[in-house]
Amino acid sequence: MLSEFDLIKQYFDRSRPGKAVLGIGDDCALLAPAPGMQTAISSDMLVEGRHFFAGEDARRLGHKSLAVNLSDLAAMGAKPVGFTLALALPSADQAWLQGFSQGLFALADAHGCELIGGDTTKGPLNICITIFGEVAPGHALRRDAAQPGDDIWISGTLGDARLALAGYNNELALTAEEQEAAGLRMHLPAPRVALGMLLASQRLARAALDISDGLVGDLGHILKKSQVGATLNADALPCGPVLATKDIGLRRRFMAAGGDDYELCFTAPVSSRDAIIAAGAQCGTAVTRVGVIDAAPGLRLVDADGGTLALQLQGFDHFAGTAGS
Ligand code: ADP
Ligand code: MG
């Protein structure tokens, strides 16, 4: 049986020189922030049975636990620096730890984001990561910065993660190929870090967030904080390739209110349009203009002809228990 310290040493302490002044092994890690930069900090917890199914593949879980945190940095336009990992494990299952740490470090290395510490305890499987990034003063993409007349943009595509959930929950019958393809969006989200950093450093966007609980609900946070409204064109929303084969009602519902996409939703002045398209091309991420910020409060969903769509579209609320992912 592995001791707590052997477990940390074997799977998480890679003892390689990194950006941190002091990494794993002392009471605290030490970071030396780049002069003049602000530190962006975010935590996200993944709970078995709530955010992932019991028995979920460990490698995918390692990827996803860090991906959702990197996505928060992306939504702020911050550059990843390091993260801590607080882990409750039912047992020291070496095959699980091997897979989890591989998935985690593959994504961490791809983003130059170092594991600098954490905590390990026995308990029901629970993974909490706190991530640290840096952003120049005044460059962070805040939720309170949208202005009337701004375009609303979405990165990538929406809805396939929600479709995968519908398949797993037997809300819908999917073929094995559809389940596998849509499932990749749910299990292996790609945090849009490069895009977020370009939008912030080139001052192209104003407000941004990442879509974890569904576009309509999440965009609502920007509207509330910025004290504005919005009109979204449901027919302009970029559809995930698997969902694109389904009927229009389902497409609209899952694109507008499905969770777990981890795409960026951001607002930007009309003058940024060409530069945003260039930024998307530069980092290989599709960017689609889907609506406009209005001075009048409220969120209006219209179709391509401008007709108003009345849809029951709530984001996911863990305590209210509304539908979603
Ligand atoms: P303390 O009791 O002082 O909080 P711990 O014994 O919990 O320290 O942890 C020892 C060292 O290992 C610390 O530097 C801590 O940050 C690190 N650590 C513990 N668990 C993890 C983990 N899951 N991933 C990375 N580092 C960890
Ligand atoms: Mg501790």
Short mmCIF file of N, CA and C and ligand atoms in Angstrom, two decimals, residues 4-5 7-9 11-13 22-29 83-89 97 100 104-105 115-121 128, ligand 1:
data_model
loop_
_atom_site.label_atom_id
_atom_site.label_comp_id
_atom_site.label_asym_id
_atom_site.label_seq_id
_atom_site.Cartn_x
_atom_site.Cartn_y
_atom_site.Cartn_z
N GLU A 4 0.86 8.17 1.74
CA GLU A 4 0.48 9.46 1.16
C GLU A 4 1.69 10.12 0.50
N PHE A 5 2.83 10.05 1.18
CA PHE A 5 4.02 10.76 0.65
C PHE A 5 4.61 10.04 -0.56
N LEU A 7 2.87 8.31 -2.63
CA LEU A 7 1.91 8.57 -3.70
C LEU A 7 2.20 9.93 -4.36
N ILE A 8 2.40 10.95 -3.54
CA ILE A 8 2.69 12.29 -4.07
C ILE A 8 3.99 12.25 -4.86
N LYS A 9 5.01 11.60 -4.28
CA LYS A 9 6.32 11.56 -4.92
C LYS A 9 6.25 10.83 -6.25
N TYR A 11 3.55 10.08 -8.25
CA TYR A 11 2.65 10.50 -9.32
C TYR A 11 2.58 12.00 -9.55
N PHE A 12 2.93 12.79 -8.57
CA PHE A 12 2.69 14.23 -8.74
C PHE A 12 3.92 15.12 -8.62
N ASP A 13 4.97 14.64 -7.91
CA ASP A 13 6.15 15.49 -7.74
C ASP A 13 7.18 15.13 -8.79
N LEU A 22 9.69 27.71 -5.64
CA LEU A 22 9.67 26.48 -4.84
C LEU A 22 8.38 25.74 -5.16
N GLY A 23 8.50 24.48 -5.54
CA GLY A 23 7.32 23.70 -5.91
C GLY A 23 6.89 22.77 -4.80
N ILE A 24 6.50 21.56 -5.15
CA ILE A 24 5.98 20.58 -4.19
C ILE A 24 7.04 20.21 -3.15
N GLY A 25 6.62 20.06 -1.90
CA GLY A 25 7.51 19.50 -0.89
C GLY A 25 7.67 20.34 0.36
N ASP A 26 7.27 21.58 0.33
CA ASP A 26 7.36 22.40 1.54
C ASP A 26 5.94 22.74 1.99
N ASP A 27 5.82 23.59 3.00
CA ASP A 27 4.48 23.94 3.49
C ASP A 27 3.69 24.76 2.48
N CYS A 28 4.40 25.59 1.75
CA CYS A 28 3.79 26.37 0.68
C CYS A 28 4.71 26.31 -0.54
N ALA A 29 4.13 26.52 -1.70
CA ALA A 29 4.94 26.77 -2.89
C ALA A 29 5.24 28.27 -2.93
N PHE A 83 -0.58 25.45 -10.85
CA PHE A 83 -1.82 25.04 -10.19
C PHE A 83 -1.53 24.14 -9.01
N THR A 84 -2.50 24.10 -8.07
CA THR A 84 -2.44 23.14 -6.97
C THR A 84 -3.56 22.11 -7.17
N LEU A 85 -3.37 20.95 -6.59
CA LEU A 85 -4.29 19.84 -6.76
C LEU A 85 -4.68 19.27 -5.40
N ALA A 86 -5.94 19.45 -5.01
CA ALA A 86 -6.43 18.84 -3.77
C ALA A 86 -7.27 17.63 -4.16
N LEU A 87 -6.85 16.48 -3.67
CA LEU A 87 -7.39 15.22 -4.15
C LEU A 87 -7.90 14.40 -2.98
N ALA A 88 -9.17 13.98 -3.02
CA ALA A 88 -9.67 12.97 -2.08
C ALA A 88 -9.84 11.69 -2.88
N LEU A 89 -9.22 10.61 -2.40
CA LEU A 89 -9.22 9.34 -3.12
C LEU A 89 -9.76 8.24 -2.21
N LEU A 97 -4.13 6.25 -10.52
CA LEU A 97 -3.21 7.38 -10.33
C LEU A 97 -2.32 7.57 -11.56
N PHE A 100 -4.62 9.09 -14.31
CA PHE A 100 -5.01 10.45 -13.94
C PHE A 100 -3.84 11.41 -14.11
N LEU A 104 -3.47 14.55 -16.73
CA LEU A 104 -3.27 15.87 -16.11
C LEU A 104 -2.01 16.54 -16.67
N PHE A 105 -0.89 15.80 -16.64
CA PHE A 105 0.38 16.42 -17.03
C PHE A 105 0.48 16.64 -18.55
N LEU A 115 2.41 21.99 -11.81
CA LEU A 115 1.79 21.58 -10.54
C LEU A 115 2.73 21.99 -9.41
N ILE A 116 2.26 22.86 -8.53
CA ILE A 116 3.17 23.43 -7.51
C ILE A 116 2.83 22.98 -6.10
N GLY A 117 1.76 22.21 -5.92
CA GLY A 117 1.43 21.76 -4.58
C GLY A 117 0.03 21.21 -4.53
N GLY A 118 -0.43 20.90 -3.32
CA GLY A 118 -1.78 20.37 -3.20
C GLY A 118 -2.01 19.72 -1.87
N ASP A 119 -2.99 18.84 -1.84
CA ASP A 119 -3.29 18.10 -0.62
C ASP A 119 -3.88 16.76 -1.05
N THR A 120 -3.59 15.72 -0.29
CA THR A 120 -4.07 14.39 -0.65
C THR A 120 -4.68 13.75 0.58
N THR A 121 -5.88 13.26 0.44
CA THR A 121 -6.55 12.67 1.59
C THR A 121 -7.42 11.51 1.13
N CYS A 128 -10.05 18.86 -6.71
CA CYS A 128 -10.17 20.32 -6.71
C CYS A 128 -8.85 20.94 -7.13
P1 ADP B 1 1.09 19.90 4.86
O1 ADP B 1 0.70 18.83 5.84
O2 ADP B 1 2.17 20.82 5.33
O3 ADP B 1 -0.11 20.62 4.30
P2 ADP B 1 1.21 17.80 3.01
O4 ADP B 1 1.80 16.69 3.79
O5 ADP B 1 -0.25 17.83 2.81
O6 ADP B 1 1.74 19.14 3.64
O7 ADP B 1 1.88 17.81 1.57
C1 ADP B 1 3.29 17.72 1.41
C2 ADP B 1 3.69 18.42 0.15
O8 ADP B 1 3.12 17.75 -0.96
C3 ADP B 1 3.21 19.87 0.07
O9 ADP B 1 4.20 20.62 -0.58
C4 ADP B 1 1.96 19.79 -0.76
O10 ADP B 1 1.76 20.98 -1.46
C5 ADP B 1 2.29 18.63 -1.69
N1 ADP B 1 1.10 17.87 -2.13
C6 ADP B 1 0.23 17.17 -1.36
N2 ADP B 1 -0.70 16.58 -2.12
C7 ADP B 1 -0.44 16.92 -3.40
C8 ADP B 1 -1.06 16.63 -4.65
N3 ADP B 1 -2.17 15.87 -4.76
N4 ADP B 1 -0.49 17.16 -5.75
C9 ADP B 1 0.59 17.94 -5.66
N5 ADP B 1 1.23 18.25 -4.53
C10 ADP B 1 0.73 17.74 -3.40
#
